[in-house]
PDB file of C-alpha atoms in Angstrom:
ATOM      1  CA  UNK I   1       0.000   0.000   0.000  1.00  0.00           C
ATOM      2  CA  UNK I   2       1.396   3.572  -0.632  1.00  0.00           C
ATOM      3  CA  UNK I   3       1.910   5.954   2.181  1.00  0.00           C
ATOM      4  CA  UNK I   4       3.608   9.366   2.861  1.00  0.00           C
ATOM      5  CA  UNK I   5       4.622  10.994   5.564  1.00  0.00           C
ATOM      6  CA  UNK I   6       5.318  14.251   6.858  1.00  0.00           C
ATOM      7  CA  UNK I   7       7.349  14.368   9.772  1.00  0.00           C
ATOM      8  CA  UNK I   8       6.890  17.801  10.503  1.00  0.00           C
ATOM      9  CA  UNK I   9       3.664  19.077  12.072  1.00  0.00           C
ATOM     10  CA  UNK I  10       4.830  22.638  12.106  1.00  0.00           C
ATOM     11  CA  UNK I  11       8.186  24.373  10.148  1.00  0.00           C
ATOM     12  CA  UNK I  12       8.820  28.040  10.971  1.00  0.00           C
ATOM     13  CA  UNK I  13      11.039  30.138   9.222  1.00  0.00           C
ATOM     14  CA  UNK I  14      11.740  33.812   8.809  1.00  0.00           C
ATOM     15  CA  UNK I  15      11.365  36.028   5.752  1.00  0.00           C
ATOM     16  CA  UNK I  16      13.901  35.377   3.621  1.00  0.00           C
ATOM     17  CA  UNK I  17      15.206  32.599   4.473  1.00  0.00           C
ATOM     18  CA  UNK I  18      15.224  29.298   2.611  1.00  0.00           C
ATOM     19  CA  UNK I  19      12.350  26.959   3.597  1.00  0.00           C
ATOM     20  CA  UNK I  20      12.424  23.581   3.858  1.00  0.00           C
ATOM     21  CA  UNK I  21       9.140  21.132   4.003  1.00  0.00           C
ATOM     22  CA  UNK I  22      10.069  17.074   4.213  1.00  0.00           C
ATOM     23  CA  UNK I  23       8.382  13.985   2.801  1.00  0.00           C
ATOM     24  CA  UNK I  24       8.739  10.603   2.439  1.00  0.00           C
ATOM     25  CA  UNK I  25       7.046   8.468   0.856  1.00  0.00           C
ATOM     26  CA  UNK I  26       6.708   4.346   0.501  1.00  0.00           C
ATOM     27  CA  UNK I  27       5.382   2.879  -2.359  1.00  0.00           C
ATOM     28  CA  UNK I  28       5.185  -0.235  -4.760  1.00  0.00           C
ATOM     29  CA  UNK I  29       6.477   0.400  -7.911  1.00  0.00           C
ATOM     30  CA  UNK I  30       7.722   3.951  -9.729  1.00  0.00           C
ATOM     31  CA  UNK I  31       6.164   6.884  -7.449  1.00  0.00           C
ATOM     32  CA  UNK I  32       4.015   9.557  -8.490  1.00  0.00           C
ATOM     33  CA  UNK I  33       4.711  12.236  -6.548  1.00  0.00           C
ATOM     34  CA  UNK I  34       2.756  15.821  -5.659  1.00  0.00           C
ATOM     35  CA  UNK I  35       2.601  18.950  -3.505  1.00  0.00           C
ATOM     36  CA  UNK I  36      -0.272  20.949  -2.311  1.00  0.00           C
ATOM     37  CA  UNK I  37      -1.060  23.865  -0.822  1.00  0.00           C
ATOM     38  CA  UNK I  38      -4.252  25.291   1.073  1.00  0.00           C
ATOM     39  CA  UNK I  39      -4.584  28.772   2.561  1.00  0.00           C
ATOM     40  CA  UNK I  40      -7.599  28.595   5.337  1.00  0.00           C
ATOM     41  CA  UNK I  41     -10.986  27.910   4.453  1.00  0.00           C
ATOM     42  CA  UNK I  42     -10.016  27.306   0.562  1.00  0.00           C
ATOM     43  CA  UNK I  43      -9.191  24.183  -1.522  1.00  0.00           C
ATOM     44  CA  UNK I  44      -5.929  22.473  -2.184  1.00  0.00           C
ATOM     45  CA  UNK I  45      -3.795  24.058  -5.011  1.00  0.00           C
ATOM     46  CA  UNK I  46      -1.457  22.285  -6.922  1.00  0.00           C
ATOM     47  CA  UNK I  47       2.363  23.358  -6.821  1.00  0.00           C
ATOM     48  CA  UNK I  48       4.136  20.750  -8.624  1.00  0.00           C
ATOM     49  CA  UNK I  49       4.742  17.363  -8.952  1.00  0.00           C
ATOM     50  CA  UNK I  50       7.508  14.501  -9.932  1.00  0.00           C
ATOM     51  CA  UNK I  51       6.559  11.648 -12.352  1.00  0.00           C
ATOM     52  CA  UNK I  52       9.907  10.786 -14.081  1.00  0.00           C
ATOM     53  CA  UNK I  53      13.120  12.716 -15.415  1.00  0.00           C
ATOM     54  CA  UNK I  54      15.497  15.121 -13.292  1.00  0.00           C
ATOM     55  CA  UNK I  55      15.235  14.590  -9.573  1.00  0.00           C
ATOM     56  CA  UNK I  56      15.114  18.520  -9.318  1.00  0.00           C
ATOM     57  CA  UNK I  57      11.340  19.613  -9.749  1.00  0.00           C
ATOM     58  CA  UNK I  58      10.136  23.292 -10.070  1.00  0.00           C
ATOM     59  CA  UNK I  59       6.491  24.494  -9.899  1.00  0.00           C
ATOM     60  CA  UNK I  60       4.359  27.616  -9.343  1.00  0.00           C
ATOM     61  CA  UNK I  61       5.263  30.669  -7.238  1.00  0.00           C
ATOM     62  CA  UNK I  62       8.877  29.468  -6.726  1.00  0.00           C
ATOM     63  CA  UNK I  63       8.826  26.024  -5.152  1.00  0.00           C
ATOM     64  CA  UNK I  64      10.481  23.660  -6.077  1.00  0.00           C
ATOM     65  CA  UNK I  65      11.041  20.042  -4.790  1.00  0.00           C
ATOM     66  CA  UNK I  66      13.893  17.260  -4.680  1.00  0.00           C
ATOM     67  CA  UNK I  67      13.381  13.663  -5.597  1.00  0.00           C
ATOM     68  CA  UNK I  68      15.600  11.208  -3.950  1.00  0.00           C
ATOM     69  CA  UNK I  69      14.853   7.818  -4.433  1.00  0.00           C
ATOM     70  CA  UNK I  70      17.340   6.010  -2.068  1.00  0.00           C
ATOM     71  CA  UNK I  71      15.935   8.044   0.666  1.00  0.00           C
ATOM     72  CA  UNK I  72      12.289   7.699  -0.724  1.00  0.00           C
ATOM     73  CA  UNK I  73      12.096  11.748  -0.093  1.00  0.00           C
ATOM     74  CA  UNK I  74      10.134  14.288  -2.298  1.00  0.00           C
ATOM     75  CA  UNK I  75      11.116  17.436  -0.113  1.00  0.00           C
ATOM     76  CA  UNK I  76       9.715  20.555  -0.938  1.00  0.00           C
ATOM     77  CA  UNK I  77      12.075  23.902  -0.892  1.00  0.00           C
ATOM     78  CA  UNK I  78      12.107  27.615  -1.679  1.00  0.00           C
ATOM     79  CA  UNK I  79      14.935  29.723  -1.526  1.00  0.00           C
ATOM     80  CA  UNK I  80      13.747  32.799   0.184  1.00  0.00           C
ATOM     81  CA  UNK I  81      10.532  31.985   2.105  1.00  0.00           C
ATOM     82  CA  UNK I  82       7.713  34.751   1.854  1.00  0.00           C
ATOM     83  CA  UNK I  83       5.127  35.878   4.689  1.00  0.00           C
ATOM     84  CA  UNK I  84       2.499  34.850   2.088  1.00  0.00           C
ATOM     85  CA  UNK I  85       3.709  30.959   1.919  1.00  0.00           C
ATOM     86  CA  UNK I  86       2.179  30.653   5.197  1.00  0.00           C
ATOM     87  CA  UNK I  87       0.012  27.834   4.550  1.00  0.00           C
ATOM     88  CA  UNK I  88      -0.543  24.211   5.103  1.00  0.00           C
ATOM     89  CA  UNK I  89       1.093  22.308   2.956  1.00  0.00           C
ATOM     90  CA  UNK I  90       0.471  18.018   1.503  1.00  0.00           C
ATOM     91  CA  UNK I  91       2.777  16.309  -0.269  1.00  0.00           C
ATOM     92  CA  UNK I  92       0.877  12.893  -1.853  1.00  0.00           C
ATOM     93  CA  UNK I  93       1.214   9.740  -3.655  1.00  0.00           C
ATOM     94  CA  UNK I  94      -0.665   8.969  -6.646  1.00  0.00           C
ATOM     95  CA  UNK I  95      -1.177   4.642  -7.324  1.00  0.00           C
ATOM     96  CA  UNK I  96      -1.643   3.410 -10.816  1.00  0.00           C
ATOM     97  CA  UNK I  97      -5.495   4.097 -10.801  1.00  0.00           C
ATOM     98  CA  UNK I  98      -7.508   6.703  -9.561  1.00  0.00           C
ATOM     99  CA  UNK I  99      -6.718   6.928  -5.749  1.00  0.00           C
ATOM    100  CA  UNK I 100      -4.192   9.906  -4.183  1.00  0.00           C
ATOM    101  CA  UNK I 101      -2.989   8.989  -0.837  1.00  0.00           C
ATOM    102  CA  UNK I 102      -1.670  12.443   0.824  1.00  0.00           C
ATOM    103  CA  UNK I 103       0.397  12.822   3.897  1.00  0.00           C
ATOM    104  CA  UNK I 104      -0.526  14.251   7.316  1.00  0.00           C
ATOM    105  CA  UNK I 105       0.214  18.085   6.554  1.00  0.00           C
ATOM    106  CA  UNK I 106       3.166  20.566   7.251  1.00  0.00           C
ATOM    107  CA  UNK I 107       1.798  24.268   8.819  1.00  0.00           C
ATOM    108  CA  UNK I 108       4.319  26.409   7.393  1.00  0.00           C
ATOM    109  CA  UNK I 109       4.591  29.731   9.233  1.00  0.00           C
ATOM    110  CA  UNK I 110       7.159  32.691   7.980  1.00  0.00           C
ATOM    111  CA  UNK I 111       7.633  35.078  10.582  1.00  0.00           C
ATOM    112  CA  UNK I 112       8.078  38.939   9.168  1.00  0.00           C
TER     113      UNK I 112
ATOM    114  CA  UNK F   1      -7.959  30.640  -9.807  1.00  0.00           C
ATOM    115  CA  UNK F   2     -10.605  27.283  -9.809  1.00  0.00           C
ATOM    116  CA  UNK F   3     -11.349  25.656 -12.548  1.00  0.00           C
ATOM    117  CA  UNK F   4     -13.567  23.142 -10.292  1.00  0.00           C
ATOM    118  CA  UNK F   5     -16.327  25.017  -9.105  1.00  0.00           C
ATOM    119  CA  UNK F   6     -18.285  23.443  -5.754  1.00  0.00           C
ATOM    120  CA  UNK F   7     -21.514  24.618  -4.594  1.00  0.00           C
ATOM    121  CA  UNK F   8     -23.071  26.504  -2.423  1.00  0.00           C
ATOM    122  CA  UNK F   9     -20.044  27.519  -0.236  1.00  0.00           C
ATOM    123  CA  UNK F  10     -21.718  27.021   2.832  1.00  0.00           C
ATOM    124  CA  UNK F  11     -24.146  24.745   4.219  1.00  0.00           C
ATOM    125  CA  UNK F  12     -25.899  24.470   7.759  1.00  0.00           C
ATOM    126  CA  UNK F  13     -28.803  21.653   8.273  1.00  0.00           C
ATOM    127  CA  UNK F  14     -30.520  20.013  10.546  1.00  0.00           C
ATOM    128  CA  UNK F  15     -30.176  15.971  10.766  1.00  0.00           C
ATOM    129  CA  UNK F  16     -33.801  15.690   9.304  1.00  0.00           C
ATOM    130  CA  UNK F  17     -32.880  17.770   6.257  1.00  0.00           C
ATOM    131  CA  UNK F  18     -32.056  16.489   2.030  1.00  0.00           C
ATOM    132  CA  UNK F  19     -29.600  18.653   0.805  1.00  0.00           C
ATOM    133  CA  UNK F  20     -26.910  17.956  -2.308  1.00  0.00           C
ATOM    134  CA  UNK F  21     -23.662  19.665  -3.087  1.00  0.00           C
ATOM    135  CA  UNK F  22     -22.730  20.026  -6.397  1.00  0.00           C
ATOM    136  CA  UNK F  23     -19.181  20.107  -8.514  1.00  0.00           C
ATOM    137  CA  UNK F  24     -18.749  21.296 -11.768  1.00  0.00           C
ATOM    138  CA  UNK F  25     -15.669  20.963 -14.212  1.00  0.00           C
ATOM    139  CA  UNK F  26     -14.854  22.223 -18.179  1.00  0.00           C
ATOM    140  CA  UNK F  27     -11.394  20.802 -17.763  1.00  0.00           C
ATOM    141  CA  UNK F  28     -12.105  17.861 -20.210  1.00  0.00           C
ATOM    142  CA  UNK F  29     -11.519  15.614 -16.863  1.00  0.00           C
ATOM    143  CA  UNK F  30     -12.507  11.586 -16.798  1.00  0.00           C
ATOM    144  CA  UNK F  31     -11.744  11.033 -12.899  1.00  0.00           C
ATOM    145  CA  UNK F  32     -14.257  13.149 -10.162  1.00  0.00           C
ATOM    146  CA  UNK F  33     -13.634  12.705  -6.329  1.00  0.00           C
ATOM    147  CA  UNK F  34     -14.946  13.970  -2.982  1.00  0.00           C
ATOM    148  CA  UNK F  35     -12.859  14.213  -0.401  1.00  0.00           C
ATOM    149  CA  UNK F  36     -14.139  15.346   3.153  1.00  0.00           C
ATOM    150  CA  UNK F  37     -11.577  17.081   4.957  1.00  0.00           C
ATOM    151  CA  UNK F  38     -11.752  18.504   9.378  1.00  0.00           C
ATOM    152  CA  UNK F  39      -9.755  21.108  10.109  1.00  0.00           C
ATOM    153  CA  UNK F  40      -5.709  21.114  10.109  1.00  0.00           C
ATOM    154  CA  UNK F  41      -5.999  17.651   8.728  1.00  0.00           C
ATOM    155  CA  UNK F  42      -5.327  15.675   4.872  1.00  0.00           C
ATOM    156  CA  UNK F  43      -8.435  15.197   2.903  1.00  0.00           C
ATOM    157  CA  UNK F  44     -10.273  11.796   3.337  1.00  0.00           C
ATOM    158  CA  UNK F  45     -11.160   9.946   0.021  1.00  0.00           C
ATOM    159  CA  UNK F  46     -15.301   9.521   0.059  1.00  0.00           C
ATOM    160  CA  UNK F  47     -15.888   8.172  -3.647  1.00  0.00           C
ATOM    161  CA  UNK F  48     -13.916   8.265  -6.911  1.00  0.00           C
ATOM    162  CA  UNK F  49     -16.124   8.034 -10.467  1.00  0.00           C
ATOM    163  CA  UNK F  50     -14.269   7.306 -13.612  1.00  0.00           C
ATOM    164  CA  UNK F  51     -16.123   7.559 -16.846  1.00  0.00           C
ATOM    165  CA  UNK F  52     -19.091   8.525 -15.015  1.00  0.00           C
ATOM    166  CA  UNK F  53     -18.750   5.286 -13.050  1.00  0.00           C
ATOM    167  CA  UNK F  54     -18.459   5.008  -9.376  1.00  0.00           C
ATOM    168  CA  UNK F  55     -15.161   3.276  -8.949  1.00  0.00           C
ATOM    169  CA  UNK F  56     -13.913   3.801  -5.452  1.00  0.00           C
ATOM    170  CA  UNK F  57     -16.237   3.827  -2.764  1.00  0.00           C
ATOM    171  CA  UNK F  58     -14.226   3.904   0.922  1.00  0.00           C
ATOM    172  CA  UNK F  59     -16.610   2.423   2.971  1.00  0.00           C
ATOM    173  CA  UNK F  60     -19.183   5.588   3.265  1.00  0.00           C
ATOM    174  CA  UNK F  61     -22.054   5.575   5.403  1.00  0.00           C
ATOM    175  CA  UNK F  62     -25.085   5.508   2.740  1.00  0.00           C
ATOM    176  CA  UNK F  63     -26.528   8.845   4.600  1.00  0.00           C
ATOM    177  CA  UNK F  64     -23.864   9.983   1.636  1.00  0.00           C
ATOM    178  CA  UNK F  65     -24.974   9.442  -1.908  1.00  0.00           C
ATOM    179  CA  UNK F  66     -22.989  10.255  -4.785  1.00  0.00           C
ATOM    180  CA  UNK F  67     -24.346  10.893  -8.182  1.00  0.00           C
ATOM    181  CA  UNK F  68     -22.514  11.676 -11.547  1.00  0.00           C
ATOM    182  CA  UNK F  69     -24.995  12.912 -14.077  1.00  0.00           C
ATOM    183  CA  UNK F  70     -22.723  13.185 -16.888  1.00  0.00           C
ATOM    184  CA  UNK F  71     -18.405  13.802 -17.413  1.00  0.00           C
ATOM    185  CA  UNK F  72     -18.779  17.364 -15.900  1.00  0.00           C
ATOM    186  CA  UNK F  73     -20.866  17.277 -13.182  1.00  0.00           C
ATOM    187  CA  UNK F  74     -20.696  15.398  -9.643  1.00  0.00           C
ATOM    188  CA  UNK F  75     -23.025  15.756  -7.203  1.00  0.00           C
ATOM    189  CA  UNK F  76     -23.387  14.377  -3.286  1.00  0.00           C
ATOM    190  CA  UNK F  77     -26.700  13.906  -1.831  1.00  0.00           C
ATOM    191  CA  UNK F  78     -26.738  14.306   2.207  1.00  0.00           C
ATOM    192  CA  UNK F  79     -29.507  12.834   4.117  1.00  0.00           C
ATOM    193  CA  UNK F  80     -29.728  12.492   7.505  1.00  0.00           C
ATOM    194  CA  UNK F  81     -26.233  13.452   8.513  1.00  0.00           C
ATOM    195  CA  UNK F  82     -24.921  13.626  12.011  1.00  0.00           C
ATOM    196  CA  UNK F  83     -23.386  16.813  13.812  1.00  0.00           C
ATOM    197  CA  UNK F  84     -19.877  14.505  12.996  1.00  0.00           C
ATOM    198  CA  UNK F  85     -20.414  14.900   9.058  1.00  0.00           C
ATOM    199  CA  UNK F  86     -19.849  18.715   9.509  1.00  0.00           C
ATOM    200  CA  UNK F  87     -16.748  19.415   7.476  1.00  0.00           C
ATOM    201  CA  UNK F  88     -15.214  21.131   4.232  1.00  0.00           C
ATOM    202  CA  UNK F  89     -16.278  19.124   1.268  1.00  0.00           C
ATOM    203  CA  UNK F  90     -14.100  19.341  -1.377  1.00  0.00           C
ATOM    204  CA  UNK F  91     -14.614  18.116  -5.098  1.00  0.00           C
ATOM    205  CA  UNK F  92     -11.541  17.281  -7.577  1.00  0.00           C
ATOM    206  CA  UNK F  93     -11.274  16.378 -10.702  1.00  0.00           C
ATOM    207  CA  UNK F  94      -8.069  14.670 -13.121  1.00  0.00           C
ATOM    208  CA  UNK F  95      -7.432  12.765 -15.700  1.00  0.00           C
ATOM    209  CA  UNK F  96      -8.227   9.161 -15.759  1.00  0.00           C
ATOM    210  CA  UNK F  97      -5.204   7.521 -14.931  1.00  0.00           C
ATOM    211  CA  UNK F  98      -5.419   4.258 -18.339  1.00  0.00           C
ATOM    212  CA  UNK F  99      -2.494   2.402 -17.066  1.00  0.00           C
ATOM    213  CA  UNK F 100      -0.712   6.329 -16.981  1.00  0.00           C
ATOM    214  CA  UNK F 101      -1.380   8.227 -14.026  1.00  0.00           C
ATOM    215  CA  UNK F 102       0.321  11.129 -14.189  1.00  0.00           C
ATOM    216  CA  UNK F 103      -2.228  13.371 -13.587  1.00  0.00           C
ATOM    217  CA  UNK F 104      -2.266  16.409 -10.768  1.00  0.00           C
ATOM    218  CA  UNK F 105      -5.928  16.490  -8.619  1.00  0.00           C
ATOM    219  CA  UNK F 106      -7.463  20.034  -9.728  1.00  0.00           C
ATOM    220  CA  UNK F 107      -9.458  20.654  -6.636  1.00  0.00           C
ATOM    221  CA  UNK F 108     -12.604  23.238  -5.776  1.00  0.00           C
ATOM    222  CA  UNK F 109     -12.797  25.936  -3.371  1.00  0.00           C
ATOM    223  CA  UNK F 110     -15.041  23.196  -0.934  1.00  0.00           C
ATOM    224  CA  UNK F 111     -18.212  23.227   0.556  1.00  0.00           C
ATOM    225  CA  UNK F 112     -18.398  24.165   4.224  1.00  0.00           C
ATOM    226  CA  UNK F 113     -21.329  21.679   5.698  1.00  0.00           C
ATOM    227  CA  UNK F 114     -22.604  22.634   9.647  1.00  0.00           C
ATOM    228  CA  UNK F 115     -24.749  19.689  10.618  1.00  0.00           C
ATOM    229  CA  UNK F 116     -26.494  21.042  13.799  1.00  0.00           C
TER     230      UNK F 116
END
């Protein structure tokens, strides 16, 4: 069965600074590999994802995330964190039909 | 911006009442979801419909009833619900995965149920 985890329930970081969100993931097979973000009281938007190709991802508003499959991480990063990224934050697994298993959640606070 | 579009936006009823959510994509998508997500916590798979077919049902009380009318609409019919269904309701959509599932969940704003 596919799982993820986050180990992180919170990751604070001030303005600025590089930011660092973790995940792991297990899974049979190749791993399909997202990350999510949702402000409060909206939906999940999607900032980027790893199917195959270069371990180095990049998606919207400057993430970008690092696939490392002996560690069986998909770690999100940004290299100068923004008040505004304060969020919670899913990284997920997609299986080979329909089902997306996502991870606990990271609340990502950058302090001004 | 959405290009899933869930509603109403809120929701408050009684345990007596019928009420349905609805969802609403243009994306071209095969694959429609609800997820029911509490607060500060991942979204829970309720029902996955591929082709307009119900394909994944986790183990949902039937006060839940999903319904997909056609390839751009999903609705979820809520009878009877206990103050414990009250939760965001969110709707996604992607493509259907044919042996290739590469595809990112495009997900709505929610639907904010209150079950007093």
């Amino acid at each position: 069965a596919q799982s993820v985890a986050q180990p992180e329930d919170q990751v604070n970081v001030a303005e600025g600074n590089p930011l660092t969100v973790k995940c792991t993931y297990s899974v049979s097979g190749n791993p399909y590999l997202f990350w999510y973000v949702q402000y409060p009281n909206r939906g999940l938007q999607f900032l980027l994802k790893y199917i195959t190709g270069d371990n180095l991802v990049k998606g919207s508003y400057g993430f970008e995330a690092e696939f490392n499959k002996s560690q069986t991480s998909f770690h999100l990063k940004k290299p100068s964190a923004l008040v505004s990224d304060s969020a919670l934050y899913f990284c997920a697994v997609r299986d080979y039909g329909q089902n997306f298993v996502f991870g606990p959640g990271t609340r990502l606070s950058v302090l001004p | 911006d959405t290009e899933v579009t869930q509603t109403p936006k809120h929701l408050v009823m009684g345990m007596t009442n019928k009420k349905s959510l609805k969802c609403e994509q243009h994306m071209g998508h095969r694959a429609m979801y609800w997820y029911k997500q509490k607060a500060k916590k991942p979204p829970e798979l309720m029902f996955v419909y591929s082709y307009e077919k119900l394909s994944i049902n986790e183990s949902v009380p039937s006060r839940f009833s999903p319904e997909c009318p056609n390839s751009s609409l999903l609705n979820l019919h809520l009878h009877a619900l206990q103050p414990e269904d009250s939760a965001l309701y969110l709707c996604a959509s992607s493509q259907a995965s044919q042996g290739n599932p590469t595809g990112e969940l495009f997900f709505g704003e929610g639907s904010r149920l209150t079950v007093l």
